[in-house]
Short mmCIF file of C-alpha atoms and ligand atoms in Angstrom, two decimals:
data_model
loop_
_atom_site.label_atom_id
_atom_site.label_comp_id
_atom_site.label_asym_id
_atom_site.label_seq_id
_atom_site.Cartn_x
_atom_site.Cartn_y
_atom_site.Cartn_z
CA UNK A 1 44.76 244.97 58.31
CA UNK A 2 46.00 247.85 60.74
CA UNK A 3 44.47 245.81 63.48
CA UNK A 4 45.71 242.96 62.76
CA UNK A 5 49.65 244.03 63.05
CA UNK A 6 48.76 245.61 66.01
CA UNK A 7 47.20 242.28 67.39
CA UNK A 8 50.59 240.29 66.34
CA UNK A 9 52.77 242.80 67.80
CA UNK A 10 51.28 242.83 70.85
CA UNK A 11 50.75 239.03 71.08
CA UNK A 12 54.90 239.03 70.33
CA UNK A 13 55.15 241.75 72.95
CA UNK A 14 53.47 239.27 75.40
CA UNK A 15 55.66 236.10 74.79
CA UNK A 16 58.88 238.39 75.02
CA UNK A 17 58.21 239.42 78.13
CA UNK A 18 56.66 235.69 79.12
CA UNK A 19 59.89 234.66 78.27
CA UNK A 20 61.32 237.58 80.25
CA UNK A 21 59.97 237.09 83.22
CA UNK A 22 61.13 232.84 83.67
CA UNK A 23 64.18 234.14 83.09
CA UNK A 24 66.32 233.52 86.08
CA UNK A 25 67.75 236.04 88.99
CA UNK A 26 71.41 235.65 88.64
CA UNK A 27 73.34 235.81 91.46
CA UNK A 28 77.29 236.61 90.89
CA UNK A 29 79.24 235.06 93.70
CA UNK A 30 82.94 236.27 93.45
CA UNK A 31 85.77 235.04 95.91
CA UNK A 32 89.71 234.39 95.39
CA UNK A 33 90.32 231.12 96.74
CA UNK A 34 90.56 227.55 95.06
CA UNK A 35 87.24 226.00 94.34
CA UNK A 36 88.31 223.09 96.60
CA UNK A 37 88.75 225.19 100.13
CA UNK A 38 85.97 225.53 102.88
CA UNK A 39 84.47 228.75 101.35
CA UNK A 40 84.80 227.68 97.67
CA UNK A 41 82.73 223.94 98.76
CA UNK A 42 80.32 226.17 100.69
CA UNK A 43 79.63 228.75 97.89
CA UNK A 44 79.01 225.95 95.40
CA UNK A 45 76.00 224.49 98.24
CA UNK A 46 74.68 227.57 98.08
CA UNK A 47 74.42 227.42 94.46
CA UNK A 48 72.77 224.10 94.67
CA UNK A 49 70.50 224.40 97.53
CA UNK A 50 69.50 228.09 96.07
CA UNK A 51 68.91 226.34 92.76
CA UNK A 52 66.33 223.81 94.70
CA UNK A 53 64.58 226.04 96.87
CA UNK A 54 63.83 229.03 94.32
CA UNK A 55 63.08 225.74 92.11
CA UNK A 56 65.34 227.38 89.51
CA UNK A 57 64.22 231.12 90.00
CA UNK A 58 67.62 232.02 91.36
CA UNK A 59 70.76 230.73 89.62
CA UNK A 60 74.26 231.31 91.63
CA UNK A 61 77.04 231.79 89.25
CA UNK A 62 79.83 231.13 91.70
CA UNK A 63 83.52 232.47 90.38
CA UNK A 64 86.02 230.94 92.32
CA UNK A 65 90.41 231.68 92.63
CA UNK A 66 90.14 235.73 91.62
CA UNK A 67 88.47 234.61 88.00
CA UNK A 68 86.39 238.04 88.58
CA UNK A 69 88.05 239.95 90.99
CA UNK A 70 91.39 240.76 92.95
CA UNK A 71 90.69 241.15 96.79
CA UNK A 72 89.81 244.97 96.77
CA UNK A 73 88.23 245.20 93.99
CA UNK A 74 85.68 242.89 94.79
CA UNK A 75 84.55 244.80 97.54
CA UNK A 76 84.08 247.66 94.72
CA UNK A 77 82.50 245.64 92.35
CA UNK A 78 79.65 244.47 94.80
CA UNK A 79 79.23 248.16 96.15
CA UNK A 80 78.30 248.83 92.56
CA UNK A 81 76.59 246.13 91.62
CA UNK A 82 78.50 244.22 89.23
CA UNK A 83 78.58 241.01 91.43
CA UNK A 84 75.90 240.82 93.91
CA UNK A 85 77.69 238.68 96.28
CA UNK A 86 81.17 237.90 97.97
CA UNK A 87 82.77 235.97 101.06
CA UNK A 88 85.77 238.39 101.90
CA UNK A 89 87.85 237.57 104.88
CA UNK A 90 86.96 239.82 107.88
CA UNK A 91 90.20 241.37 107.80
CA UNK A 92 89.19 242.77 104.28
CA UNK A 93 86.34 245.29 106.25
CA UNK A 94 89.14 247.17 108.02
CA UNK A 95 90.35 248.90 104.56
CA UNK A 96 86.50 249.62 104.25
CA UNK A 97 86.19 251.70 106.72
CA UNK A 98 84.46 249.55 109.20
CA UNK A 99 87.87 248.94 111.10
CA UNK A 100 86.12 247.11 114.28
CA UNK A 101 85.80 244.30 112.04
CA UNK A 102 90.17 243.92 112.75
CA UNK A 103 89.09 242.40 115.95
CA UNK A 104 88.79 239.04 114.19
CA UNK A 105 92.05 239.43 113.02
CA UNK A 106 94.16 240.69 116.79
CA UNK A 107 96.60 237.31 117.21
CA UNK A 108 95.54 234.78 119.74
CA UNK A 109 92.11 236.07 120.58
CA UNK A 110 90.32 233.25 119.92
CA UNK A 111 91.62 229.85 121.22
CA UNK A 112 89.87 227.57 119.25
CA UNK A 113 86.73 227.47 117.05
CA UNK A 114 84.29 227.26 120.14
CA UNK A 115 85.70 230.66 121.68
CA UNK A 116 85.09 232.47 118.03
CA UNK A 117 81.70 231.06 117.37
CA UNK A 118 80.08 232.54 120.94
CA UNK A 119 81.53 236.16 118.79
CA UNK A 120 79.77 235.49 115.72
CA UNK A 121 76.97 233.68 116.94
CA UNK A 122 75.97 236.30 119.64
CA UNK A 123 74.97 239.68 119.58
CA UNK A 124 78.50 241.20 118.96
CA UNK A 125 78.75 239.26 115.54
CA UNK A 126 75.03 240.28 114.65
CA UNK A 127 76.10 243.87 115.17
CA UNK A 128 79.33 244.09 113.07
CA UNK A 129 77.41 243.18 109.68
CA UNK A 130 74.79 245.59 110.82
CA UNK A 131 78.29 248.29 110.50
CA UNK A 132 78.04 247.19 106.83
CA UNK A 133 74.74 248.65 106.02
CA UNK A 134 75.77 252.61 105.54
CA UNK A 135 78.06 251.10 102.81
CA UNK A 136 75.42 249.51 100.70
CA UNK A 137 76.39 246.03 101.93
CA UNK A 138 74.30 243.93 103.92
CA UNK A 139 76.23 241.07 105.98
CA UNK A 140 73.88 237.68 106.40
CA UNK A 141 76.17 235.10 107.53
CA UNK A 142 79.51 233.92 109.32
CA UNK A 143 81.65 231.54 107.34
CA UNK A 144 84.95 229.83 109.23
CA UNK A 145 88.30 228.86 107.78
CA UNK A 146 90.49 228.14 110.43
CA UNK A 147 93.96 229.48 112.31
CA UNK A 148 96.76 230.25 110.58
CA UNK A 149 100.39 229.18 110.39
CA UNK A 150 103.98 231.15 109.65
CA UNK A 151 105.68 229.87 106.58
CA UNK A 152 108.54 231.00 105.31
CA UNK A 153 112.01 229.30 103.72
CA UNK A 154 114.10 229.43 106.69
CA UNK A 155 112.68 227.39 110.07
CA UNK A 156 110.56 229.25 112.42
CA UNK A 157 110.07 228.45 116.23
CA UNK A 158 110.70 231.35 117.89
CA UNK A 159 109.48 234.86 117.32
CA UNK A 160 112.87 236.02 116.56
CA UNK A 161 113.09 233.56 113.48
CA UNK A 162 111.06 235.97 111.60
CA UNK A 163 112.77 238.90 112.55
CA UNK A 164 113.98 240.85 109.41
CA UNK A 165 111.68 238.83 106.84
CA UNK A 166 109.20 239.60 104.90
CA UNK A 167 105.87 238.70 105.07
CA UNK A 168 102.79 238.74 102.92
CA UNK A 169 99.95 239.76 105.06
CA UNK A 170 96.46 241.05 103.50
CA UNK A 171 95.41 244.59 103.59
CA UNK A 172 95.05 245.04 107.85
CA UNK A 173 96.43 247.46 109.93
CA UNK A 174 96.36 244.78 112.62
CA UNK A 175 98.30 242.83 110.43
CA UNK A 176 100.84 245.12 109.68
CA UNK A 177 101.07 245.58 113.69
CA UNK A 178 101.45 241.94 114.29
CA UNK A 179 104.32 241.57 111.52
CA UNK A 180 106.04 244.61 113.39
CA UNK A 181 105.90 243.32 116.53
CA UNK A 182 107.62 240.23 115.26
CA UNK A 183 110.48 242.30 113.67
CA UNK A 184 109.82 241.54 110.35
CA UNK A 185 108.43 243.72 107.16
CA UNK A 186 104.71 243.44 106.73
CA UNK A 187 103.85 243.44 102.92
CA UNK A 188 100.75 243.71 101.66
CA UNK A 189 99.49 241.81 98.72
CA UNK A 190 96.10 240.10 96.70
CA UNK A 191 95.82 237.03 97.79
CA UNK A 192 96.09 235.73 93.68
CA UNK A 193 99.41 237.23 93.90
CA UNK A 194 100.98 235.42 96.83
CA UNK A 195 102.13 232.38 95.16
CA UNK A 196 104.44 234.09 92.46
CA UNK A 197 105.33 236.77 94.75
CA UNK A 198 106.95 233.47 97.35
CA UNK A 199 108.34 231.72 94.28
CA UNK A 200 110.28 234.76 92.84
CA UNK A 201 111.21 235.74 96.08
CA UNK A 202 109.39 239.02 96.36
CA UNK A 203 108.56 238.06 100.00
CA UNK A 204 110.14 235.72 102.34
CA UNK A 205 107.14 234.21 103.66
CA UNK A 206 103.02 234.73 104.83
CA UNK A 207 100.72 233.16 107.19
CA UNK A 208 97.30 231.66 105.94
CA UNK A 209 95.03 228.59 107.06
CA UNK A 210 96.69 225.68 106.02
CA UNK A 211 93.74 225.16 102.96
CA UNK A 212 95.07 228.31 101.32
CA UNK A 213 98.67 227.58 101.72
CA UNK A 214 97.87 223.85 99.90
CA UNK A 215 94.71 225.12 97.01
CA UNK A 216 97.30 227.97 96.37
CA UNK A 217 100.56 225.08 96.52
CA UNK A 218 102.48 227.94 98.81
CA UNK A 219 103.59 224.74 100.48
CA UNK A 220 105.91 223.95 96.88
CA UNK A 221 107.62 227.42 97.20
CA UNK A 222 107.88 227.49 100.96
CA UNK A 223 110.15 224.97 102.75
CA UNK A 224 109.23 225.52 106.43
CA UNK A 225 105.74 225.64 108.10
CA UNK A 226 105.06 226.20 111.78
CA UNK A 227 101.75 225.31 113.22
CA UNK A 228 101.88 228.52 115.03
CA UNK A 229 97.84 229.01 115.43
CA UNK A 230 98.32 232.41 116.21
CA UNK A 231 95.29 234.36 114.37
CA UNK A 232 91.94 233.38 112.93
CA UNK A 233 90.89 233.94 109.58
CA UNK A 234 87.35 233.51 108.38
CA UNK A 235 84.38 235.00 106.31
CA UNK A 236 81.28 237.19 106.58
CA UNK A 237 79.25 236.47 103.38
CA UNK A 238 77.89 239.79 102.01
CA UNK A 239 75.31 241.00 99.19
CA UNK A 240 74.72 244.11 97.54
CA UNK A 241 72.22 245.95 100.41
CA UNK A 242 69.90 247.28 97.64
CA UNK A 243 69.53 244.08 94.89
CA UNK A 244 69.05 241.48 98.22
CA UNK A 245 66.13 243.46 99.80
CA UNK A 246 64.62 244.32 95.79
CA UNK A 247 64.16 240.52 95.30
CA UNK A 248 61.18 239.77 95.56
CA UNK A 249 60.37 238.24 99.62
CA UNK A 250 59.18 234.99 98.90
CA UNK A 251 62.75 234.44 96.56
CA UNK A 252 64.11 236.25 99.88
CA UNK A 253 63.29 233.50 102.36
CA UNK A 254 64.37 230.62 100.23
CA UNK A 255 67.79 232.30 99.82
CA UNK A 256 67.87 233.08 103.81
CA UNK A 257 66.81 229.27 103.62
CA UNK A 258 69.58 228.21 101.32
CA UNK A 259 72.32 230.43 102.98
CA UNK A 260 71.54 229.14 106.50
CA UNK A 261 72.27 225.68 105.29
CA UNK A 262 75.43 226.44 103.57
CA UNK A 263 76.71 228.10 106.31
CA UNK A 264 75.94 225.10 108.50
CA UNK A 265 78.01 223.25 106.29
CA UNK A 266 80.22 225.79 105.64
CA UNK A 267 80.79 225.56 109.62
CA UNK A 268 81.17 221.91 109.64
CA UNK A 269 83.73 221.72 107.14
CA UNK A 270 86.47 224.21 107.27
CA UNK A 271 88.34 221.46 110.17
CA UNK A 272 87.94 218.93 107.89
CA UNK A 273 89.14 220.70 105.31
CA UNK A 274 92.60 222.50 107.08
CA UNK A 275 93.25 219.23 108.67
CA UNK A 276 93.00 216.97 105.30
CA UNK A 277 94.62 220.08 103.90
CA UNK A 278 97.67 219.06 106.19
CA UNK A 279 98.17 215.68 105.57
CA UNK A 280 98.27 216.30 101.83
CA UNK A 281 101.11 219.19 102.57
CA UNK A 282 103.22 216.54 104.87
CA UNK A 283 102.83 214.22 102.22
CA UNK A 284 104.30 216.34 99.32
CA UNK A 285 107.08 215.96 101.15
CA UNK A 286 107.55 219.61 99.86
CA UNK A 287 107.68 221.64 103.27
CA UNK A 288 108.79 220.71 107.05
CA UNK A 289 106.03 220.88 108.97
CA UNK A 290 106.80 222.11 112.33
CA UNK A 291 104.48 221.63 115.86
CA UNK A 292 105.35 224.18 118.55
CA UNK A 293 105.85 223.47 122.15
CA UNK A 294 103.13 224.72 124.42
CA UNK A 295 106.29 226.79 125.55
CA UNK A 296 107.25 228.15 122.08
CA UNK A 297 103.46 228.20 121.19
CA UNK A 298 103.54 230.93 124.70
CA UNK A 299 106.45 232.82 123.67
CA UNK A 300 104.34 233.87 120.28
CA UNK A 301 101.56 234.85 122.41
CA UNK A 302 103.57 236.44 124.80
CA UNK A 303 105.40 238.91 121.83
CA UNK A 304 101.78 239.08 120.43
CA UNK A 305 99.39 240.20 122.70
CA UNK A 306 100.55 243.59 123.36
CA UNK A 307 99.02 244.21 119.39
CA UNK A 308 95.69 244.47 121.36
CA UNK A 309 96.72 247.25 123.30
CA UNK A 310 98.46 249.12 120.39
CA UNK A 311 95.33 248.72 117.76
CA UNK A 312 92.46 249.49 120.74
CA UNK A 313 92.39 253.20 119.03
CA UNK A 314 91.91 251.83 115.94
CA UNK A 315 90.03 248.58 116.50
CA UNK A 316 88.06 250.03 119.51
CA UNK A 317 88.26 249.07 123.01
CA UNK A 318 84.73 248.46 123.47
CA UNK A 319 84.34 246.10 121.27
CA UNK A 320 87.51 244.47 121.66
CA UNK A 321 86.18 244.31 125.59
CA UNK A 322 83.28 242.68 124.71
CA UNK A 323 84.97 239.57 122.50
CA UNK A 324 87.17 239.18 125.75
CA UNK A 325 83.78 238.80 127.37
CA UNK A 326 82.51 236.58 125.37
CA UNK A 327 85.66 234.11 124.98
CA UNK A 328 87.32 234.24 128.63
CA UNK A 329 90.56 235.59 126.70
CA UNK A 330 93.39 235.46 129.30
CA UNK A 331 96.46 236.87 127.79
CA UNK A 332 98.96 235.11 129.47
CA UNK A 333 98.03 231.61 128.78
CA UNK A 334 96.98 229.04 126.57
C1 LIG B 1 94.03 236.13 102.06
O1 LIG B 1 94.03 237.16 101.35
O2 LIG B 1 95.04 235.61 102.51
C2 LIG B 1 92.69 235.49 102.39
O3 LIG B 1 91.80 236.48 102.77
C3 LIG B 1 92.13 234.76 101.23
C4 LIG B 1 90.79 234.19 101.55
O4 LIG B 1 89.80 234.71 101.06
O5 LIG B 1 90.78 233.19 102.29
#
């Protein structure tokens, strides 16, 4: 009889933990924009190609628009675990402590998407995620948006038009130099926070890739946007350091697998995306959209640059050096 039980509860013991172990890995993927923006599209083929490779072994749970998370604490939440993965903007690793990552965000550095790819792509990218490591994080991929544009509800063409305004910025001492340099009053502010904050008046205006402006409808509560191009903001896609290398390494590879070709796509996108992001802005009708001159385009370089110089303690000249390097910056043209 004795036997017996003990032969049932050990055959239950055995299916419980059968059943245990086809449960899946989960994979929380928190970020704060729209679904329907470059990263949110990417994260989702993540999902699906980590889905196909693990053949179901891994499931991504992606949370998109701040369902999870506000900006900073995101960055806590992965650090402890409670999501094990996250797309902040690079301007979010200053506040981190890993300040050379405010490099990405210095105005006018890059000229176009070709210029920032030979950072990320070469060995000064690959070294800024390996920065992230002493804080539990480990970086594995580069994800663009795009450049960002000045809106605000007065017209801008000329650095002085912002003079006095204020302007949503996210948490970047770079930023907050940039904004000064301008003459206006850098705020900062979560990025779910933005769109109430410009509606109610609480700041004047902000400066985002035109897919966040549109996703968020900034473009409803702003009534003048200048294609000013005058800073970069993209992604470095991060997982908590000590769940990613606990998987097991076969799970491993097909992730590396499935993140490579998201960020391929991710890459191949985010154009698309700011440029169809545009059209649908004109066509509200909403907001005056506003092309620079090549000469007004200067003069915002020209009261822009000298942020370099002013963050180098901060940012580090070395490393802002060796993006200069890299992209043939010249600061006096475009
Ligand atoms: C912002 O806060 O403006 C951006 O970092 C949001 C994002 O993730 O694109």
């Amino acid at each position: 009889m004795k036997v017996s039980k003990l032969l049932i509860a050990l055959f239950a013991g055995a299916l419980s933990l059968a059943a245990y172990a086809q449960q899946p890995i989960v994979i929380k993927f928190s970020h704060v924009v729209a679904a329907d923006t470059p990263k949110g599209k990417a994260a989702e083929m993540f999902a699906k190609k980590a889905a196909e490779l693990t053949k179901g072994r891994v499931k991504v749970e992606v949370y998109a628009n701040s369902t999870l998370y506000k900006d900073k604490e995101e960055m806590e939440a992965l650090q402890l675990g409670a999501v094990q993965m996250l797309a902040p903007s690079l301007a979010k690793f200053g506040p981190l402590g890993v300040k050379e990552f405010e490099v990405f965000d210095l105005p006018f550095i890059f000229s176009d998407y070709d210029a920032l790819r030979k950072v990320t792509n070469g060995p000064v990218g690959k070294q800024l995620l390996t920065k992230l490591e002493p804080k539990g994080i480990r970086g594995l991929a580069y994800w663009d948006n795009g450049f960002k544009a000045f809106s605000a509800n007065t017209p801008i063409k000329a650095p002085a038009d912002l003079k006095g305004k204020k302007m949503r910025i996210q948490s970047s001492k770079v930023l907050e130099e940039q904004m000064r340099s301008l003459g206006s009053l850098p705020q900062v502010m979560a990025f779910s926070e933005v769109y109430q904050a410009l509606q109610t008046g609480v700041v004047d205006g902000t400066e985002n890739p035109i897919s966040n402006l549109y996703t968020q409808k900034m473009h409803e509560v702003q009534k003048y946007l200048t294609l000013t191009q005058h800073g970069y903001l993209g992604y470095a896609v991060i997982v908590n350091k000590k769940f990613w290398d606990g998987l097991p390494a076969d799970v491993r590879a097909q992730l590396d697998d499935a993140m490579e070709q998201a960020t391929r796509y991710a890459n191949q996108i985010a154009k698309v995306e700011n440029d169809s992001a545009l059209e649908a802005v004109k066509k509200s009708g909403k907001t005056i959209v506003y092309v620079p001159t090549k000469e007004e385009r200067l003069a915002f370089k020209r009261a822009l640059v000298p942020v370099h110089q002013k963050m180098e303690s901060r940012v580090g000249k070395d490393v802002i050096q060796a993006v200069y390097k890299d992209t043939g910056f010249k600061p006096d043209s475009l």
